[in-house]
mmCIF file of N, CA, C and O in Angstrom:
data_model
loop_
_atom_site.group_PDB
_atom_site.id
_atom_site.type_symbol
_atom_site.label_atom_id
_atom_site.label_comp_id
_atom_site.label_asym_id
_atom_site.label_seq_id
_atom_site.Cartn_x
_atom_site.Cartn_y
_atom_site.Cartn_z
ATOM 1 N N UNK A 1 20.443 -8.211 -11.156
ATOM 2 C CA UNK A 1 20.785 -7.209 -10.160
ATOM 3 C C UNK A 1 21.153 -5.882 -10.823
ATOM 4 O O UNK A 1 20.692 -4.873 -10.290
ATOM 5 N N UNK A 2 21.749 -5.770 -11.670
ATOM 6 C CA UNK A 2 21.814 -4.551 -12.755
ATOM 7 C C UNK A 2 21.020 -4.254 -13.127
ATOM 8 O O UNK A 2 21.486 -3.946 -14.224
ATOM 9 N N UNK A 3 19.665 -3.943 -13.226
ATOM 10 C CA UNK A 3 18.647 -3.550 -13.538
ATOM 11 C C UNK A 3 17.826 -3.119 -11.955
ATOM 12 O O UNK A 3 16.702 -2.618 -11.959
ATOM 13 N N UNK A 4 18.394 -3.332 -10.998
ATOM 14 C CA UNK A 4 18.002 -3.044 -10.037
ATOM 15 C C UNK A 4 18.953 -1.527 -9.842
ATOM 16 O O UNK A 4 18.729 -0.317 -9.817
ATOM 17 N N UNK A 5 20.034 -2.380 -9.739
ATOM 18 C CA UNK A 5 20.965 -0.882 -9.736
ATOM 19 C C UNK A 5 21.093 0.139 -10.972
ATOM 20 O O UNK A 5 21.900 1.068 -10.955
ATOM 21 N N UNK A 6 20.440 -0.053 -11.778
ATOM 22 C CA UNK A 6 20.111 0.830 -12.407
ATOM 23 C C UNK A 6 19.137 1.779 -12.916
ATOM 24 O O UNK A 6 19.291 2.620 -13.802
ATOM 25 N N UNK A 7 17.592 1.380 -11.867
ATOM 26 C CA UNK A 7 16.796 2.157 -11.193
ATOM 27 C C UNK A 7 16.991 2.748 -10.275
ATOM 28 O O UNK A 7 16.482 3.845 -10.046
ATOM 29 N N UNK A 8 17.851 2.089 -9.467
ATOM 30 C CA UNK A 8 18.231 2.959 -8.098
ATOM 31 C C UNK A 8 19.259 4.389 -8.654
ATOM 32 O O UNK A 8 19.229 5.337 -7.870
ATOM 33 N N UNK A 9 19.980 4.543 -9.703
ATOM 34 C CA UNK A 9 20.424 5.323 -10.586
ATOM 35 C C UNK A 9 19.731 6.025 -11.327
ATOM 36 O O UNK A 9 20.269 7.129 -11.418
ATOM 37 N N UNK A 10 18.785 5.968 -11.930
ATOM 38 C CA UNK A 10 17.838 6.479 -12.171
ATOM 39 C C UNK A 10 17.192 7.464 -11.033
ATOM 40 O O UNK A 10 17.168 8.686 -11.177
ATOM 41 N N UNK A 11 16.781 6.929 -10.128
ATOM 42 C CA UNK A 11 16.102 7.575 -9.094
ATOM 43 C C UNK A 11 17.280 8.939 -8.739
ATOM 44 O O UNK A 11 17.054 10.141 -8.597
ATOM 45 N N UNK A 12 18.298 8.331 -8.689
ATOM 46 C CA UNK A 12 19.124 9.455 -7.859
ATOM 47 C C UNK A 12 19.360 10.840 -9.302
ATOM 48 O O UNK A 12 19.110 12.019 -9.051
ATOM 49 N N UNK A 13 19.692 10.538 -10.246
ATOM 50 C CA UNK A 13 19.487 11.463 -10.946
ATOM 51 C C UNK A 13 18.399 12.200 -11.162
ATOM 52 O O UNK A 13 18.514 13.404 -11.391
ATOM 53 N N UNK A 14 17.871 11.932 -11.144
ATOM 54 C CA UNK A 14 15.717 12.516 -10.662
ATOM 55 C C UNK A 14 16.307 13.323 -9.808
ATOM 56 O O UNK A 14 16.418 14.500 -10.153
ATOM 57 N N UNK A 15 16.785 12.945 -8.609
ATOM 58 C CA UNK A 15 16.870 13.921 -7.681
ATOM 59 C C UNK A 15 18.087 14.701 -7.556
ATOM 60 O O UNK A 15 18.173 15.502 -6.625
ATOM 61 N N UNK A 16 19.390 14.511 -8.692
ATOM 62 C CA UNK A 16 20.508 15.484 -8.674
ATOM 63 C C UNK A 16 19.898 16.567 -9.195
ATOM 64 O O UNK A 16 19.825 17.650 -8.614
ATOM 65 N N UNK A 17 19.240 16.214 -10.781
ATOM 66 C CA UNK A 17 18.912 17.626 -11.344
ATOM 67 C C UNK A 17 17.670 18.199 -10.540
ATOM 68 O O UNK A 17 17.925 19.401 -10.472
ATOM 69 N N UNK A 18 16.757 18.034 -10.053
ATOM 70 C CA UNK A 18 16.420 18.409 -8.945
ATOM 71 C C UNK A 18 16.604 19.449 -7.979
ATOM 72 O O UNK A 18 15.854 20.381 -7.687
ATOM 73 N N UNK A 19 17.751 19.127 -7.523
ATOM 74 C CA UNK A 19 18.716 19.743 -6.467
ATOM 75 C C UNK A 19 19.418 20.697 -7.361
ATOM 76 O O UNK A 19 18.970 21.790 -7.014
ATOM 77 N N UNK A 20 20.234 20.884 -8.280
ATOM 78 C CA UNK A 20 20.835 21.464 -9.399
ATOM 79 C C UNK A 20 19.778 22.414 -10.132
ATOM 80 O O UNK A 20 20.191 23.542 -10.401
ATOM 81 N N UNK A 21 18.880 22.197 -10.375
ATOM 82 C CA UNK A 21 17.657 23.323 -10.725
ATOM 83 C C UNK A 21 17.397 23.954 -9.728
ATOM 84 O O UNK A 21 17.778 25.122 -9.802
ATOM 85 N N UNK A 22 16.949 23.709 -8.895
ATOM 86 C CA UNK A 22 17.009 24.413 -7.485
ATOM 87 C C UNK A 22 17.804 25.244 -6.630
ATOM 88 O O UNK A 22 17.474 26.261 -6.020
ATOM 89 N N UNK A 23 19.050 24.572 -6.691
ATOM 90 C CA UNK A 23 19.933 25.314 -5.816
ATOM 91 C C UNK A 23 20.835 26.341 -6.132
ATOM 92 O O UNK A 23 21.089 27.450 -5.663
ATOM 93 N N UNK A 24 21.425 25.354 -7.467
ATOM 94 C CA UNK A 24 22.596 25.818 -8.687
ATOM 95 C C UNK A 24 22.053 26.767 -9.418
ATOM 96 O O UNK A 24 22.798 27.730 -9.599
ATOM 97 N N UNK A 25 20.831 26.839 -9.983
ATOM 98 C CA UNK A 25 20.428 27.270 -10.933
ATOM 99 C C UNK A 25 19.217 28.526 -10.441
ATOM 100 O O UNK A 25 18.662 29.346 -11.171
ATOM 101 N N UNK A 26 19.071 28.336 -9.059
ATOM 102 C CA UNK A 26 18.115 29.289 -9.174
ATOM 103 C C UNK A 26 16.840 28.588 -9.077
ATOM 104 O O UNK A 26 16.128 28.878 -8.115
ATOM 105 N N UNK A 27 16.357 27.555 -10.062
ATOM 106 C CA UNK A 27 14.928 27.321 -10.494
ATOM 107 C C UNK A 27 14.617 28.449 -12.243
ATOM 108 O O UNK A 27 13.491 28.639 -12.704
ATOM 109 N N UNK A 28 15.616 28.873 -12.727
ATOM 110 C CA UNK A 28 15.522 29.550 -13.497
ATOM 111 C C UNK A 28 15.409 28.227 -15.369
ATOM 112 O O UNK A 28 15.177 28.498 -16.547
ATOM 113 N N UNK A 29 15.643 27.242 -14.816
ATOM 114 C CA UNK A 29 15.812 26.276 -16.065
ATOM 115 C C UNK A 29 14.781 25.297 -15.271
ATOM 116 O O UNK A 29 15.223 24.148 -15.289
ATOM 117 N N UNK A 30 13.777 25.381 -14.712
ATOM 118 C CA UNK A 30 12.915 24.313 -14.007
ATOM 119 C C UNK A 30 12.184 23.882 -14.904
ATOM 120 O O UNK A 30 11.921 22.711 -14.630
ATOM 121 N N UNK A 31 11.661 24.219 -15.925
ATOM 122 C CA UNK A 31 10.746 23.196 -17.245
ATOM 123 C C UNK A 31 11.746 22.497 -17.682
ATOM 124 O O UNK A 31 11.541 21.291 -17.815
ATOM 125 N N UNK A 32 13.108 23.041 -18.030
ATOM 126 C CA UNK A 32 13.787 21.886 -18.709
ATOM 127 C C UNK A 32 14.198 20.501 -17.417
ATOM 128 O O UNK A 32 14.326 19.277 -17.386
ATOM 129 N N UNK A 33 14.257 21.392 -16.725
ATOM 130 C CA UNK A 33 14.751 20.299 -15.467
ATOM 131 C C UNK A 33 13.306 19.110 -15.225
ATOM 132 O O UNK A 33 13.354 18.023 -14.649
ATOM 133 N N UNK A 34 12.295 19.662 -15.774
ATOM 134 C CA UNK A 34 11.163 18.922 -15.284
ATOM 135 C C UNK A 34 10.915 18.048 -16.394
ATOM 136 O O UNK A 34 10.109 17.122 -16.314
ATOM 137 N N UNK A 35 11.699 18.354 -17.613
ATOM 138 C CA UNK A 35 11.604 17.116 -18.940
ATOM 139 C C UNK A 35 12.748 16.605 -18.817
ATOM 140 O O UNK A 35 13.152 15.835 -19.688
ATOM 141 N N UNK A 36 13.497 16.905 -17.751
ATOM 142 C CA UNK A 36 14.594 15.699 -18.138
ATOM 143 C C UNK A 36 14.242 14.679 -17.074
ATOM 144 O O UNK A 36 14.593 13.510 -17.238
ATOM 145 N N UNK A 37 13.267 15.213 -15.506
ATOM 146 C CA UNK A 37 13.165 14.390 -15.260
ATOM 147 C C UNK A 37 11.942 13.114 -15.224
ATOM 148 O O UNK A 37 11.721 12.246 -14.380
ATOM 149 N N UNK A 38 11.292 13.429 -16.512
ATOM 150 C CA UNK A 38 9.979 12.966 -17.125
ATOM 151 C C UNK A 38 11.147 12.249 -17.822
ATOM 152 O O UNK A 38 11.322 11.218 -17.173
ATOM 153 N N UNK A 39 12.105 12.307 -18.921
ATOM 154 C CA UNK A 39 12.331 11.060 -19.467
ATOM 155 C C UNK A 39 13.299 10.708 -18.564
ATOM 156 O O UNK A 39 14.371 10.504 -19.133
ATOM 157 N N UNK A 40 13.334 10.567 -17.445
ATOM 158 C CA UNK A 40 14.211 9.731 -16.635
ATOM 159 C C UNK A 40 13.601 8.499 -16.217
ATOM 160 O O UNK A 40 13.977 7.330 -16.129
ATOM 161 N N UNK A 41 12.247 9.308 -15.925
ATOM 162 C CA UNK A 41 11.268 8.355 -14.930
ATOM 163 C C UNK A 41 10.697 7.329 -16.120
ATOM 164 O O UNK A 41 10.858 6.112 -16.029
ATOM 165 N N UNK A 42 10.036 7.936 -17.202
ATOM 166 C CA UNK A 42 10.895 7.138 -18.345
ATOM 167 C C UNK A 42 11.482 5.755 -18.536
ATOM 168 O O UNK A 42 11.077 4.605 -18.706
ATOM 169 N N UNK A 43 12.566 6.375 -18.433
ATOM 170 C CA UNK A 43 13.580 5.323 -18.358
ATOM 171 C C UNK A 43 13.698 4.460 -17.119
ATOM 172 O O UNK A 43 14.231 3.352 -17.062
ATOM 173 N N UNK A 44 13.358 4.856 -16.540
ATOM 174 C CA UNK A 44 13.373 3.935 -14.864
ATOM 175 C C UNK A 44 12.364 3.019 -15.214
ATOM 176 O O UNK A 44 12.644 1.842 -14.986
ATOM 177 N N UNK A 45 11.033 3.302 -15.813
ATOM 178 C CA UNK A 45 10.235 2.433 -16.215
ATOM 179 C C UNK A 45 10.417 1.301 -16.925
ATOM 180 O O UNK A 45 10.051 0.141 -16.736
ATOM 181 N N UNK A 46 11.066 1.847 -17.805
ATOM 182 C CA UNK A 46 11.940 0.758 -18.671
ATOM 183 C C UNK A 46 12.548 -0.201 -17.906
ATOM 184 O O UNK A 46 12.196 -1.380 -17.852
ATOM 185 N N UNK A 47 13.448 0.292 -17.324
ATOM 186 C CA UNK A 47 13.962 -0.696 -16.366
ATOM 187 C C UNK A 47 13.582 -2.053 -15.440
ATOM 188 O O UNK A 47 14.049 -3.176 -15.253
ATOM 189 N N UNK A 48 12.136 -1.026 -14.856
ATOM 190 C CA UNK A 48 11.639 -1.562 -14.353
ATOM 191 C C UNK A 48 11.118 -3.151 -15.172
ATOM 192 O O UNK A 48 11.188 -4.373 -15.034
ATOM 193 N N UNK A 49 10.654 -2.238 -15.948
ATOM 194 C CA UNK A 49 10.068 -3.791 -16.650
ATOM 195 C C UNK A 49 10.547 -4.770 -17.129
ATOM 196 O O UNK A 49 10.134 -5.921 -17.266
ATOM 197 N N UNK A 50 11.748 -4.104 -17.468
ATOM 198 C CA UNK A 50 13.272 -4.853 -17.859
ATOM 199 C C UNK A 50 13.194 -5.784 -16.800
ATOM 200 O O UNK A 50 13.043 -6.960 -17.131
ATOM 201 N N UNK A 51 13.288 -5.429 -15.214
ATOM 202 C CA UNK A 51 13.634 -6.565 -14.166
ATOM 203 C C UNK A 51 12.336 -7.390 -14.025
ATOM 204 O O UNK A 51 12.419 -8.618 -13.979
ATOM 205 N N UNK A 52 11.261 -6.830 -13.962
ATOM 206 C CA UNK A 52 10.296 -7.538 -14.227
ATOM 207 C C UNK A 52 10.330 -9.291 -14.873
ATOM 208 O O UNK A 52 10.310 -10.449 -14.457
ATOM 209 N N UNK A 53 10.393 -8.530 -16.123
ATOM 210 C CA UNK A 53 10.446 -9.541 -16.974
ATOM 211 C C UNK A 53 11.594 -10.873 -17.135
ATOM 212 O O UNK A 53 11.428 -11.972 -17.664
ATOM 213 N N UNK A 54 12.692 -10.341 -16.517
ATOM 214 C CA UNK A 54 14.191 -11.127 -16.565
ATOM 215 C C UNK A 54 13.837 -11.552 -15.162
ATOM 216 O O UNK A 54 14.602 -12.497 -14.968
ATOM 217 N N UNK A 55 13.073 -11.383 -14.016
ATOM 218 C CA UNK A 55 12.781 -12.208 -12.541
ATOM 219 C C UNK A 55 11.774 -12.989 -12.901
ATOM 220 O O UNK A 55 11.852 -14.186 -12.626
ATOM 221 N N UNK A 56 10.538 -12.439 -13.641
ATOM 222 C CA UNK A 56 9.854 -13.780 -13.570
ATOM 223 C C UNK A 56 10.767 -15.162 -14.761
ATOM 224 O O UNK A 56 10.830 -16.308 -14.315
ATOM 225 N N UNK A 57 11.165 -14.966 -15.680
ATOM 226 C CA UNK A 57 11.958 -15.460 -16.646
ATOM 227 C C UNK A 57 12.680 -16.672 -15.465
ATOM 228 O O UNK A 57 12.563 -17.894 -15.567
ATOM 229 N N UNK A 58 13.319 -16.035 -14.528
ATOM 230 C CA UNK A 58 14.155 -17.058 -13.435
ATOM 231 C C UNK A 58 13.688 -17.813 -13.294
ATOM 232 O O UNK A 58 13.843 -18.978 -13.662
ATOM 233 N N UNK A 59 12.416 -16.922 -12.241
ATOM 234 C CA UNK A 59 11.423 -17.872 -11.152
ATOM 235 C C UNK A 59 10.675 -19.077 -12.029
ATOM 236 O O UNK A 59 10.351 -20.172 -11.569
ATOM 237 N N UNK A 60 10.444 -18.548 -13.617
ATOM 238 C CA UNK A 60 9.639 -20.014 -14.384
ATOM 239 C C UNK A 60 10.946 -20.885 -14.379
ATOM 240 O O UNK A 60 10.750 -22.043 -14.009
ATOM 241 N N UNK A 61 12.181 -20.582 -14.698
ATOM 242 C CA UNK A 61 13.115 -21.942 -14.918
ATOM 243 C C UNK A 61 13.567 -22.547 -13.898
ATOM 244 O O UNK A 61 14.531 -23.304 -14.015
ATOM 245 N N UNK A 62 12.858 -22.294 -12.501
ATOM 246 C CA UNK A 62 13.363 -23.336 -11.673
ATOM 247 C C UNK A 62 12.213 -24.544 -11.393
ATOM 248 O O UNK A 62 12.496 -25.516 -10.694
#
């Protein structure tokens, strides 16, 4: 379940800096805002596969 909630964390930071480049900022830092949220998504991937791999792992030991 931590790997769930920690895509869903992922996701929302995607969309703070987002909002924060945008609103806060103008759009004046939007390339950097757009590589941070390239290694986010990134990392969400990771995750992803992370749960991936630890659900099927379950589903074989029953």
């Amino acid at each position: 379940m931590k790997f769930i909630f920690s895509m869903y964390a992922v996701m929302a930071l995607m969309v703070v800096v987002n909002l924060i480049s945008e609103y806060l900022l103008n759009g004046g830092y939007s390339a950097i805002a757009s590589w941070v949220v390239t290694v986010l998504f990134f990392f969400g991937t990771l995750f992803f596969i992370n749960a991936r791999y630890v659900f099927s792992k379950k589903r074989d030991e029953r």
